[in-house]
């Protein structure tokens, strides 16, 4: 099948009048072991240099040792983020952080290796790049994401992004079905995050997930949140403007689901 | 077929002028592309370098690069273009020329001086822009004082979506587009900061006390608007929220 496609490629390229020869700079021999060691250096310049070398190699040429070092470097950044967050909450002065974190996350995402799932789950809370990468792994990413979503030690943004990741996995299950067991644990996680005292964004994202799951019991909870502000207040959100916001998000999730059906 | 990301970029790598194209093509429905080709062209439109890559049905293509071994500063008249190739025919999906006929060249030269890996195309620059809730003066406060007032803004739609999702009032913008000179004046500036490609912004809430909780709300709204990366509360000493869309 691939050979057939290649024939098409060649034919199409000839039809375009494009030269088939590739002019690509010669790859300098890279000592991947040395790059791997540099990635974990305490000197930020070394780390950036090593990352640039890894990026220049491209995912297909990165060997196991360098791959594992990239994943380890992301895990280091995950831990560093949490400790900086705690220091910031204590009011400590922090030098502005370098931007190694998003850069290493981007390279790890491009590796598209399941070995990176725990490290990527640890980087949840920073936006769609990590979320999309985890969603692409489908069901195999769910346990690691659930660990983040259900842990009381997780930071709120990580829980938010974890809930959104699960929502996208569930919404994609029409083409990539989820096992009943996995669906059940996701339902339980959504129920956990719709119960007790929760931050307002968590309630919003849990409502989105709950509706995506199409579970009757969960949908009833979201319905109550949308219709009764006291249901929101009872979950720890007391600012009237935030109560209204949660209610609007819950109503929007229900409306979106209704429009789909 | 769902195309998740398609991006053509010019840049430099060591002594090479490069054109790179990044794409992810998913195979949900419809005809599948079987390859992409990215080309580097000289000022007369001749193809100097090209790279053709494909993996068959449900193509996943990463960082296809065509490179011309010339020093960047003498090669800004070059252009890049990318084709996505379907079984039946190729489709031109992106093209861009580096050099301009005006003062934009002065800004473009800064990308060479500072070895910025991703170089904008001439057509990326404008002298006006902004949206209802994000003004051009706010966006360009860090753009440097270049003649003509040129700057790049690529995320207007996303910013308005962010404002809507946040749903709690205005934003105080502290940095939008940065020319390379300005970017590298700042402590901790990175080589490929998305501020230099017009795809990043630094903000606070304009109407609410800036707390970790408010940061979290604004960050969640940025993610709803598709932001690829947002800073955390501990990232900067002033705790501003940096959000980017690449």
Tab-separated table of C-alpha atoms in Angstrom:
chain	number	residue	atom	x	y	z
A	1	UNK	CA	0.000	0.000	0.000
A	2	UNK	CA	2.784	2.360	0.884
A	3	UNK	CA	4.626	1.547	-2.320
A	4	UNK	CA	1.497	2.449	-4.245
A	5	UNK	CA	1.321	5.764	-2.455
A	6	UNK	CA	4.938	6.465	-3.265
A	7	UNK	CA	4.196	5.956	-6.929
A	8	UNK	CA	1.466	8.540	-6.614
A	9	UNK	CA	3.868	10.892	-4.883
A	10	UNK	CA	6.421	10.596	-7.646
A	11	UNK	CA	3.782	11.002	-10.333
A	12	UNK	CA	2.319	14.031	-8.595
A	13	UNK	CA	5.710	15.618	-8.133
A	14	UNK	CA	6.595	15.136	-11.768
A	15	UNK	CA	3.255	16.612	-12.743
A	16	UNK	CA	4.124	19.662	-10.652
A	17	UNK	CA	7.405	20.062	-12.423
A	18	UNK	CA	9.154	19.855	-9.095
A	19	UNK	CA	12.652	18.523	-8.782
A	20	UNK	CA	12.764	15.251	-6.931
A	21	UNK	CA	16.256	15.716	-5.604
A	22	UNK	CA	16.330	16.961	-2.055
A	23	UNK	CA	18.735	19.617	-0.958
A	24	UNK	CA	19.041	19.218	2.749
A	25	UNK	CA	21.952	20.351	4.865
A	26	UNK	CA	24.291	17.564	5.798
A	27	UNK	CA	23.568	16.429	9.314
A	28	UNK	CA	26.556	16.891	11.503
A	29	UNK	CA	27.218	13.771	13.522
A	30	UNK	CA	25.501	14.289	16.847
A	31	UNK	CA	26.648	12.520	19.976
A	32	UNK	CA	23.206	11.735	21.342
A	33	UNK	CA	24.614	10.490	24.622
A	34	UNK	CA	26.311	13.837	25.206
A	35	UNK	CA	23.160	15.706	24.226
A	36	UNK	CA	21.173	13.545	26.633
A	37	UNK	CA	23.527	14.445	29.473
A	38	UNK	CA	23.434	18.143	28.597
A	39	UNK	CA	19.642	18.136	28.706
A	40	UNK	CA	19.774	17.475	32.425
A	41	UNK	CA	22.507	20.029	33.100
A	42	UNK	CA	21.958	22.636	35.774
A	43	UNK	CA	23.155	25.302	33.298
A	44	UNK	CA	20.208	26.654	31.357
A	45	UNK	CA	22.340	27.517	28.306
A	46	UNK	CA	23.477	23.875	28.102
A	47	UNK	CA	19.908	22.681	28.279
A	48	UNK	CA	18.743	25.038	25.537
A	49	UNK	CA	21.702	24.027	23.351
A	50	UNK	CA	20.954	20.350	23.854
A	51	UNK	CA	17.281	20.891	23.133
A	52	UNK	CA	18.119	22.709	19.894
A	53	UNK	CA	20.256	19.762	18.838
A	54	UNK	CA	17.487	17.311	19.650
A	55	UNK	CA	15.009	19.423	17.722
A	56	UNK	CA	17.323	19.618	14.719
A	57	UNK	CA	17.636	15.836	14.685
A	58	UNK	CA	13.885	15.437	14.373
A	59	UNK	CA	11.740	12.783	16.091
A	60	UNK	CA	12.605	9.976	13.683
A	61	UNK	CA	16.355	10.233	14.296
A	62	UNK	CA	16.227	10.512	18.073
A	63	UNK	CA	17.477	7.330	19.717
A	64	UNK	CA	16.184	5.697	22.914
A	65	UNK	CA	18.735	7.313	25.228
A	66	UNK	CA	18.062	10.838	24.042
A	67	UNK	CA	14.326	10.153	23.969
A	68	UNK	CA	14.380	9.058	27.598
A	69	UNK	CA	16.482	12.083	28.542
A	70	UNK	CA	13.955	14.409	26.900
A	71	UNK	CA	11.155	12.789	28.853
A	72	UNK	CA	13.199	13.031	32.049
A	73	UNK	CA	13.865	16.716	31.335
A	74	UNK	CA	10.132	17.309	31.037
A	75	UNK	CA	9.567	15.558	34.341
A	76	UNK	CA	12.178	17.797	35.963
A	77	UNK	CA	10.306	20.840	34.630
A	78	UNK	CA	7.020	19.457	35.955
A	79	UNK	CA	8.485	19.197	39.448
A	80	UNK	CA	10.107	22.614	39.152
A	81	UNK	CA	6.772	24.147	38.223
A	82	UNK	CA	5.078	22.770	41.278
A	83	UNK	CA	7.817	23.945	43.633
A	84	UNK	CA	7.856	27.433	42.043
A	85	UNK	CA	4.085	27.584	42.401
A	86	UNK	CA	4.336	26.771	46.097
A	87	UNK	CA	7.141	29.321	46.560
A	88	UNK	CA	5.064	31.953	44.769
A	89	UNK	CA	2.118	31.246	47.058
A	90	UNK	CA	4.428	31.802	50.043
A	91	UNK	CA	5.227	35.209	48.547
A	92	UNK	CA	8.878	34.434	47.827
A	93	UNK	CA	10.687	36.497	45.199
A	94	UNK	CA	11.171	34.503	41.991
A	95	UNK	CA	13.478	35.321	39.109
A	96	UNK	CA	11.468	35.246	35.885
A	97	UNK	CA	11.551	31.731	34.586
A	98	UNK	CA	13.282	30.805	31.351
A	99	UNK	CA	11.050	29.287	28.681
A	100	UNK	CA	12.664	25.861	28.624
A	101	UNK	CA	9.464	24.230	29.860
A	102	UNK	CA	7.248	24.837	26.805
A	103	UNK	CA	10.184	24.155	24.504
A	104	UNK	CA	10.988	20.751	25.973
A	105	UNK	CA	7.296	19.885	26.143
A	106	UNK	CA	6.981	20.621	22.430
A	107	UNK	CA	9.867	18.317	21.543
A	108	UNK	CA	8.500	15.531	23.750
A	109	UNK	CA	5.052	15.913	22.165
A	110	UNK	CA	6.611	15.494	18.718
A	111	UNK	CA	8.192	12.190	19.785
A	112	UNK	CA	4.710	10.663	19.857
A	113	UNK	CA	5.841	7.906	22.178
A	114	UNK	CA	3.587	6.317	24.757
A	115	UNK	CA	6.539	6.283	27.158
A	116	UNK	CA	6.019	10.029	27.486
A	117	UNK	CA	2.407	9.754	28.678
A	118	UNK	CA	3.132	10.122	32.436
A	119	UNK	CA	5.432	13.117	31.835
A	120	UNK	CA	2.883	14.736	29.545
A	121	UNK	CA	0.146	14.157	32.106
A	122	UNK	CA	2.416	15.864	34.620
A	123	UNK	CA	2.571	18.874	32.307
A	124	UNK	CA	-1.218	19.260	32.189
A	125	UNK	CA	-2.409	22.722	33.121
A	126	UNK	CA	-0.579	24.617	30.411
A	127	UNK	CA	-2.885	24.394	27.431
A	128	UNK	CA	-3.822	22.580	24.285
A	129	UNK	CA	-0.414	21.386	23.110
A	130	UNK	CA	-0.168	18.811	25.882
A	131	UNK	CA	-3.895	18.069	25.841
A	132	UNK	CA	-3.887	17.255	22.110
A	133	UNK	CA	-0.854	15.028	22.504
A	134	UNK	CA	-2.570	13.022	25.234
A	135	UNK	CA	-5.840	12.814	23.317
A	136	UNK	CA	-3.945	11.366	20.364
A	137	UNK	CA	-2.898	8.442	22.565
A	138	UNK	CA	-6.583	7.712	23.198
A	139	UNK	CA	-7.537	5.222	25.865
A	140	UNK	CA	-3.926	4.419	26.780
A	141	UNK	CA	-3.487	7.945	28.167
A	142	UNK	CA	-6.584	7.787	30.351
A	143	UNK	CA	-5.055	6.206	33.512
A	144	UNK	CA	-2.327	8.861	33.759
A	145	UNK	CA	-4.803	11.668	33.166
A	146	UNK	CA	-7.187	10.223	35.737
A	147	UNK	CA	-4.395	10.223	38.310
A	148	UNK	CA	-4.087	13.991	37.831
A	149	UNK	CA	-7.822	14.632	37.737
A	150	UNK	CA	-8.680	12.677	40.872
A	151	UNK	CA	-5.734	13.620	43.078
A	152	UNK	CA	-6.420	16.193	45.753
A	153	UNK	CA	-2.767	17.244	45.446
A	154	UNK	CA	-3.134	18.362	41.830
A	155	UNK	CA	-3.136	22.064	41.037
A	156	UNK	CA	-6.458	23.394	39.770
A	157	UNK	CA	-5.229	24.176	36.208
A	158	UNK	CA	-3.952	20.606	35.890
A	159	UNK	CA	-7.346	19.256	36.958
A	160	UNK	CA	-9.053	21.609	34.484
A	161	UNK	CA	-6.900	20.473	31.584
A	162	UNK	CA	-7.182	16.837	32.646
A	163	UNK	CA	-10.970	17.058	32.612
A	164	UNK	CA	-10.847	18.643	29.164
A	165	UNK	CA	-8.506	15.909	27.938
A	166	UNK	CA	-10.963	13.261	29.106
A	167	UNK	CA	-13.810	15.147	27.444
A	168	UNK	CA	-12.000	15.079	24.103
A	169	UNK	CA	-11.134	11.391	24.500
A	170	UNK	CA	-14.797	10.634	25.218
A	171	UNK	CA	-15.981	12.753	22.290
A	172	UNK	CA	-13.540	10.907	20.046
A	173	UNK	CA	-14.813	7.520	21.155
A	174	UNK	CA	-17.212	7.328	18.221
A	175	UNK	CA	-14.214	6.549	16.049
A	176	UNK	CA	-11.896	5.191	18.757
A	177	UNK	CA	-14.188	3.301	21.140
A	178	UNK	CA	-13.454	3.221	24.852
A	179	UNK	CA	-13.782	0.047	26.875
A	180	UNK	CA	-16.751	-0.039	29.289
A	181	UNK	CA	-14.313	-0.229	32.227
A	182	UNK	CA	-12.494	2.931	31.148
A	183	UNK	CA	-15.758	4.733	30.602
A	184	UNK	CA	-16.856	3.769	34.096
A	185	UNK	CA	-13.755	5.225	35.740
A	186	UNK	CA	-14.129	8.425	33.740
A	187	UNK	CA	-17.748	8.691	34.910
A	188	UNK	CA	-16.546	8.250	38.491
A	189	UNK	CA	-13.934	10.992	38.038
A	190	UNK	CA	-16.512	13.391	36.626
A	191	UNK	CA	-18.827	12.626	39.552
A	192	UNK	CA	-15.981	13.260	42.020
A	193	UNK	CA	-15.294	16.665	40.468
A	194	UNK	CA	-18.970	17.598	40.525
A	195	UNK	CA	-19.242	16.764	44.229
A	196	UNK	CA	-18.032	18.373	47.415
A	197	UNK	CA	-16.224	21.692	47.355
A	198	UNK	CA	-14.666	22.526	43.974
A	199	UNK	CA	-13.099	25.524	42.287
A	200	UNK	CA	-15.411	27.213	39.773
A	201	UNK	CA	-13.359	26.276	36.682
A	202	UNK	CA	-13.299	22.657	37.829
A	203	UNK	CA	-17.085	22.614	38.055
A	204	UNK	CA	-17.278	24.059	34.538
A	205	UNK	CA	-14.889	21.532	33.016
A	206	UNK	CA	-16.446	18.642	34.936
A	207	UNK	CA	-19.849	19.705	33.573
A	208	UNK	CA	-18.494	19.628	30.017
A	209	UNK	CA	-17.073	16.148	30.600
A	210	UNK	CA	-20.256	14.937	32.289
A	211	UNK	CA	-22.397	15.967	29.342
A	212	UNK	CA	-19.975	14.403	26.849
A	213	UNK	CA	-20.245	11.102	28.740
A	214	UNK	CA	-23.998	11.053	28.125
A	215	UNK	CA	-24.547	9.480	31.533
A	216	UNK	CA	-28.016	10.069	32.885
A	217	UNK	CA	-27.019	10.600	36.507
A	218	UNK	CA	-24.273	13.040	35.622
A	219	UNK	CA	-26.466	14.939	33.216
A	220	UNK	CA	-29.010	15.430	35.989
A	221	UNK	CA	-26.322	16.960	38.189
A	222	UNK	CA	-25.336	19.357	35.401
A	223	UNK	CA	-28.997	20.183	34.850
A	224	UNK	CA	-29.349	21.106	38.509
A	225	UNK	CA	-26.243	23.293	38.370
A	226	UNK	CA	-27.611	25.087	35.317
A	227	UNK	CA	-31.007	25.685	36.880
A	228	UNK	CA	-30.312	26.304	40.551
A	229	UNK	CA	-27.607	28.655	41.771
A	230	UNK	CA	-27.812	27.102	45.234
A	231	UNK	CA	-26.440	23.874	43.750
A	232	UNK	CA	-23.355	25.815	42.716
A	233	UNK	CA	-23.075	27.561	46.082
A	234	UNK	CA	-23.297	24.219	47.856
A	235	UNK	CA	-20.164	23.189	45.958
A	236	UNK	CA	-18.153	26.054	47.408
A	237	UNK	CA	-18.561	28.773	44.766
A	238	UNK	CA	-20.090	31.764	46.515
A	239	UNK	CA	-19.226	34.857	44.431
A	240	UNK	CA	-22.511	35.644	42.615
A	241	UNK	CA	-20.802	36.459	39.326
A	242	UNK	CA	-18.938	33.150	39.431
A	243	UNK	CA	-22.101	31.266	40.340
A	244	UNK	CA	-23.746	32.740	37.257
A	245	UNK	CA	-20.704	31.882	35.157
A	246	UNK	CA	-20.789	28.232	36.245
A	247	UNK	CA	-24.487	28.104	35.518
A	248	UNK	CA	-23.998	29.553	32.040
A	249	UNK	CA	-21.238	27.026	31.277
A	250	UNK	CA	-23.418	24.152	32.476
A	251	UNK	CA	-26.360	25.358	30.393
A	252	UNK	CA	-24.107	25.796	27.347
A	253	UNK	CA	-22.769	22.240	27.711
A	254	UNK	CA	-26.310	20.865	27.841
A	255	UNK	CA	-27.380	22.959	24.855
A	256	UNK	CA	-24.385	21.813	22.836
A	257	UNK	CA	-25.190	18.187	23.562
A	258	UNK	CA	-28.844	18.703	22.696
A	259	UNK	CA	-27.883	20.272	19.378
A	260	UNK	CA	-25.731	17.246	18.554
A	261	UNK	CA	-28.550	14.785	19.103
B	1	UNK	CA	-10.027	14.338	6.769
B	2	UNK	CA	-9.223	16.707	9.580
B	3	UNK	CA	-6.267	18.975	9.226
B	4	UNK	CA	-5.144	19.971	12.624
B	5	UNK	CA	-2.219	22.195	11.918
B	6	UNK	CA	-0.625	23.579	8.800
B	7	UNK	CA	2.164	26.031	9.073
B	8	UNK	CA	4.744	27.261	6.606
B	9	UNK	CA	7.716	29.074	8.063
B	10	UNK	CA	10.916	30.571	6.818
B	11	UNK	CA	13.958	30.473	8.983
B	12	UNK	CA	17.606	29.907	9.349
B	13	UNK	CA	19.643	27.034	10.586
B	14	UNK	CA	23.387	27.489	10.822
B	15	UNK	CA	24.316	28.750	7.342
B	16	UNK	CA	21.176	27.624	5.609
B	17	UNK	CA	18.086	29.507	4.604
B	18	UNK	CA	15.223	27.144	5.332
B	19	UNK	CA	11.602	26.701	4.461
B	20	UNK	CA	9.746	24.363	6.761
B	21	UNK	CA	6.242	23.047	6.732
B	22	UNK	CA	4.570	21.296	9.616
B	23	UNK	CA	1.320	19.448	9.274
B	24	UNK	CA	-0.782	16.819	10.896
B	25	UNK	CA	-3.435	15.286	8.669
B	26	UNK	CA	-5.922	12.918	10.176
B	27	UNK	CA	-7.855	10.319	8.332
B	28	UNK	CA	-11.421	10.745	9.478
B	29	UNK	CA	-13.155	11.401	6.196
B	30	UNK	CA	-12.490	12.267	2.599
B	31	UNK	CA	-9.454	11.947	0.382
B	32	UNK	CA	-6.202	11.633	2.203
B	33	UNK	CA	-3.101	13.535	1.327
B	34	UNK	CA	-0.228	11.216	0.624
B	35	UNK	CA	2.675	13.623	0.966
B	36	UNK	CA	3.725	17.212	1.271
B	37	UNK	CA	6.387	19.068	-0.618
B	38	UNK	CA	8.032	22.237	0.568
B	39	UNK	CA	10.131	24.333	-1.768
B	40	UNK	CA	12.596	27.207	-1.477
B	41	UNK	CA	12.570	29.544	-4.459
B	42	UNK	CA	14.975	32.176	-5.736
B	43	UNK	CA	13.804	35.723	-6.627
B	44	UNK	CA	12.914	34.544	-10.149
B	45	UNK	CA	10.719	31.755	-8.854
B	46	UNK	CA	13.151	28.958	-9.626
B	47	UNK	CA	12.996	26.043	-7.216
B	48	UNK	CA	16.375	25.875	-5.511
B	49	UNK	CA	15.605	23.198	-2.984
B	50	UNK	CA	12.713	20.988	-2.161
B	51	UNK	CA	11.789	18.207	0.141
B	52	UNK	CA	9.054	15.715	-0.494
B	53	UNK	CA	7.760	13.561	2.341
B	54	UNK	CA	4.815	11.285	2.765
B	55	UNK	CA	3.779	8.284	4.732
B	56	UNK	CA	0.756	7.109	2.812
B	57	UNK	CA	-2.872	7.122	3.918
B	58	UNK	CA	-3.638	9.317	6.906
B	59	UNK	CA	-0.528	11.339	6.458
B	60	UNK	CA	1.354	12.592	9.417
B	61	UNK	CA	4.039	14.983	8.315
B	62	UNK	CA	6.402	16.731	10.636
B	63	UNK	CA	8.814	19.528	9.873
B	64	UNK	CA	9.472	19.054	6.212
B	65	UNK	CA	12.416	21.286	5.459
B	66	UNK	CA	13.920	22.613	2.263
B	67	UNK	CA	17.207	24.394	2.800
B	68	UNK	CA	19.400	26.627	0.687
B	69	UNK	CA	23.028	26.869	1.769
B	70	UNK	CA	23.363	30.640	1.738
B	71	UNK	CA	23.969	33.163	4.477
B	72	UNK	CA	20.640	34.497	5.672
B	73	UNK	CA	21.318	38.169	5.213
B	74	UNK	CA	21.966	37.749	1.532
B	75	UNK	CA	19.058	35.459	0.942
B	76	UNK	CA	16.031	37.429	2.009
B	77	UNK	CA	14.755	37.696	-1.538
B	78	UNK	CA	13.909	34.048	-1.370
B	79	UNK	CA	10.466	32.583	-0.945
B	80	UNK	CA	8.906	29.414	0.366
B	81	UNK	CA	5.894	27.428	-0.701
B	82	UNK	CA	4.247	24.202	0.319
B	83	UNK	CA	2.072	21.692	-1.493
B	84	UNK	CA	-0.103	19.004	-0.023
B	85	UNK	CA	-0.246	16.146	-2.477
B	86	UNK	CA	-3.403	14.127	-2.915
B	87	UNK	CA	-3.587	10.992	-5.062
B	88	UNK	CA	-5.220	13.003	-7.830
B	89	UNK	CA	-3.275	16.254	-7.711
B	90	UNK	CA	-1.060	18.530	-5.650
B	91	UNK	CA	-2.630	21.503	-3.895
B	92	UNK	CA	-0.694	24.676	-3.147
B	93	UNK	CA	-1.441	25.379	0.498
B	94	UNK	CA	0.941	28.144	1.517
B	95	UNK	CA	3.533	30.488	0.116
B	96	UNK	CA	5.438	33.494	1.312
B	97	UNK	CA	8.205	35.843	0.298
B	98	UNK	CA	10.788	37.073	2.757
B	99	UNK	CA	11.964	40.444	1.506
B	100	UNK	CA	9.809	43.574	1.260
B	101	UNK	CA	10.192	46.814	-0.652
B	102	UNK	CA	10.026	49.080	2.398
B	103	UNK	CA	11.051	49.593	6.033
B	104	UNK	CA	9.812	46.134	6.962
B	105	UNK	CA	13.208	44.954	5.735
B	106	UNK	CA	14.796	46.729	8.701
B	107	UNK	CA	12.731	44.641	11.081
B	108	UNK	CA	13.351	41.471	9.092
B	109	UNK	CA	17.084	42.129	9.317
B	110	UNK	CA	16.782	41.950	13.114
B	111	UNK	CA	15.621	38.345	12.823
B	112	UNK	CA	18.898	37.602	11.040
B	113	UNK	CA	21.070	39.578	13.454
B	114	UNK	CA	19.568	37.758	16.429
B	115	UNK	CA	19.488	34.350	14.718
B	116	UNK	CA	15.786	33.914	15.340
B	117	UNK	CA	14.924	30.435	14.072
B	118	UNK	CA	11.521	31.390	12.684
B	119	UNK	CA	11.455	34.364	10.331
B	120	UNK	CA	8.202	36.039	9.321
B	121	UNK	CA	7.181	36.566	5.746
B	122	UNK	CA	6.894	40.106	4.408
B	123	UNK	CA	3.140	39.739	4.166
B	124	UNK	CA	2.863	38.943	7.894
B	125	UNK	CA	3.442	42.620	8.807
B	126	UNK	CA	0.664	45.200	8.983
B	127	UNK	CA	0.344	48.766	10.250
B	128	UNK	CA	-3.039	48.357	11.862
B	129	UNK	CA	-5.062	45.711	13.573
B	130	UNK	CA	-6.579	44.909	16.894
B	131	UNK	CA	-10.074	43.963	17.898
B	132	UNK	CA	-12.882	45.330	19.995
B	133	UNK	CA	-11.139	44.357	23.214
B	134	UNK	CA	-7.459	44.307	22.202
B	135	UNK	CA	-6.185	47.570	20.789
B	136	UNK	CA	-3.369	47.971	18.295
B	137	UNK	CA	-1.464	50.410	20.577
B	138	UNK	CA	-1.584	47.899	23.428
B	139	UNK	CA	-0.487	45.119	21.111
B	140	UNK	CA	2.442	47.125	19.732
B	141	UNK	CA	3.702	48.757	22.943
B	142	UNK	CA	6.766	46.453	22.800
B	143	UNK	CA	7.135	46.493	19.007
B	144	UNK	CA	10.097	48.870	18.901
B	145	UNK	CA	9.986	52.269	17.239
B	146	UNK	CA	10.220	51.237	13.623
B	147	UNK	CA	9.273	53.609	10.828
B	148	UNK	CA	5.866	52.829	9.447
B	149	UNK	CA	4.621	51.246	12.666
B	150	UNK	CA	4.813	47.725	11.264
B	151	UNK	CA	4.037	44.763	13.503
B	152	UNK	CA	2.635	41.246	13.313
B	153	UNK	CA	-0.656	40.089	14.803
B	154	UNK	CA	-1.847	36.569	14.050
B	155	UNK	CA	-4.174	35.772	16.924
B	156	UNK	CA	-6.960	38.366	16.829
B	157	UNK	CA	-9.747	35.795	16.531
B	158	UNK	CA	-8.312	33.737	19.371
B	159	UNK	CA	-7.970	36.790	21.612
B	160	UNK	CA	-11.620	37.732	21.133
B	161	UNK	CA	-12.623	34.148	21.830
B	162	UNK	CA	-10.509	34.298	24.975
B	163	UNK	CA	-12.288	37.473	26.071
B	164	UNK	CA	-15.672	35.799	25.535
B	165	UNK	CA	-14.700	32.630	27.369
B	166	UNK	CA	-13.272	34.561	30.301
B	167	UNK	CA	-16.536	36.444	30.570
B	168	UNK	CA	-15.300	38.603	33.460
B	169	UNK	CA	-14.318	41.864	31.856
B	170	UNK	CA	-11.289	43.425	30.274
B	171	UNK	CA	-7.633	42.483	29.944
B	172	UNK	CA	-4.621	44.656	30.729
B	173	UNK	CA	-2.069	43.884	28.029
B	174	UNK	CA	1.591	44.355	28.911
B	175	UNK	CA	3.198	42.866	25.808
B	176	UNK	CA	2.070	41.676	22.390
B	177	UNK	CA	4.238	41.743	19.287
B	178	UNK	CA	7.953	42.320	19.918
B	179	UNK	CA	10.579	43.066	17.318
B	180	UNK	CA	13.714	40.981	17.942
B	181	UNK	CA	15.728	43.938	19.288
B	182	UNK	CA	13.059	44.596	21.904
B	183	UNK	CA	12.650	40.920	22.699
B	184	UNK	CA	16.330	40.450	23.416
B	185	UNK	CA	16.446	43.514	25.664
B	186	UNK	CA	14.255	41.621	28.106
B	187	UNK	CA	15.761	39.349	30.740
B	188	UNK	CA	15.253	35.657	30.025
B	189	UNK	CA	14.218	36.255	26.420
B	190	UNK	CA	14.207	33.116	24.328
B	191	UNK	CA	15.461	32.609	20.811
B	192	UNK	CA	12.129	31.638	19.324
B	193	UNK	CA	9.722	33.633	21.479
B	194	UNK	CA	6.231	33.598	19.994
B	195	UNK	CA	6.042	37.314	20.740
B	196	UNK	CA	8.269	37.823	17.680
B	197	UNK	CA	5.871	35.971	15.428
B	198	UNK	CA	2.772	37.773	16.713
B	199	UNK	CA	1.389	34.673	18.385
B	200	UNK	CA	1.809	35.480	22.092
B	201	UNK	CA	0.549	37.991	24.604
B	202	UNK	CA	1.155	38.892	28.264
B	203	UNK	CA	-1.854	40.012	30.294
B	204	UNK	CA	-3.442	40.663	33.643
B	205	UNK	CA	-7.106	41.076	34.446
B	206	UNK	CA	-8.070	44.731	34.179
B	207	UNK	CA	-11.011	44.450	36.532
B	208	UNK	CA	-10.274	41.874	39.202
B	209	UNK	CA	-7.651	41.592	41.877
B	210	UNK	CA	-4.783	39.580	40.413
B	211	UNK	CA	-4.689	36.421	42.513
B	212	UNK	CA	-3.759	32.801	41.738
B	213	UNK	CA	-7.485	32.130	41.461
B	214	UNK	CA	-8.046	34.866	38.872
B	215	UNK	CA	-4.957	33.695	36.994
B	216	UNK	CA	-6.489	30.219	36.896
B	217	UNK	CA	-9.801	31.532	35.530
B	218	UNK	CA	-8.113	33.510	32.818
B	219	UNK	CA	-5.859	30.584	31.976
B	220	UNK	CA	-8.785	28.192	31.685
B	221	UNK	CA	-10.459	30.638	29.321
B	222	UNK	CA	-7.275	30.860	27.219
B	223	UNK	CA	-7.258	27.098	26.869
B	224	UNK	CA	-10.893	27.215	25.761
B	225	UNK	CA	-9.746	29.636	23.067
B	226	UNK	CA	-7.235	27.050	21.894
B	227	UNK	CA	-4.076	28.457	23.447
B	228	UNK	CA	-1.281	25.931	23.040
B	229	UNK	CA	0.668	27.045	26.109
B	230	UNK	CA	0.016	29.286	29.104
B	231	UNK	CA	2.391	30.212	31.887
B	232	UNK	CA	1.720	29.198	35.462
B	233	UNK	CA	1.443	31.439	38.516
B	234	UNK	CA	5.042	30.772	39.527
B	235	UNK	CA	6.568	31.442	36.122
B	236	UNK	CA	7.168	35.182	36.522
B	237	UNK	CA	7.770	37.323	39.541
B	238	UNK	CA	4.898	39.673	38.614
B	239	UNK	CA	2.722	36.578	37.882
B	240	UNK	CA	1.544	37.904	34.513
B	241	UNK	CA	-0.181	35.382	32.293
B	242	UNK	CA	1.659	34.578	29.088
B	243	UNK	CA	-0.453	32.791	26.482
B	244	UNK	CA	0.595	31.657	23.047
B	245	UNK	CA	-0.995	30.013	20.096
B	246	UNK	CA	1.799	27.957	18.512
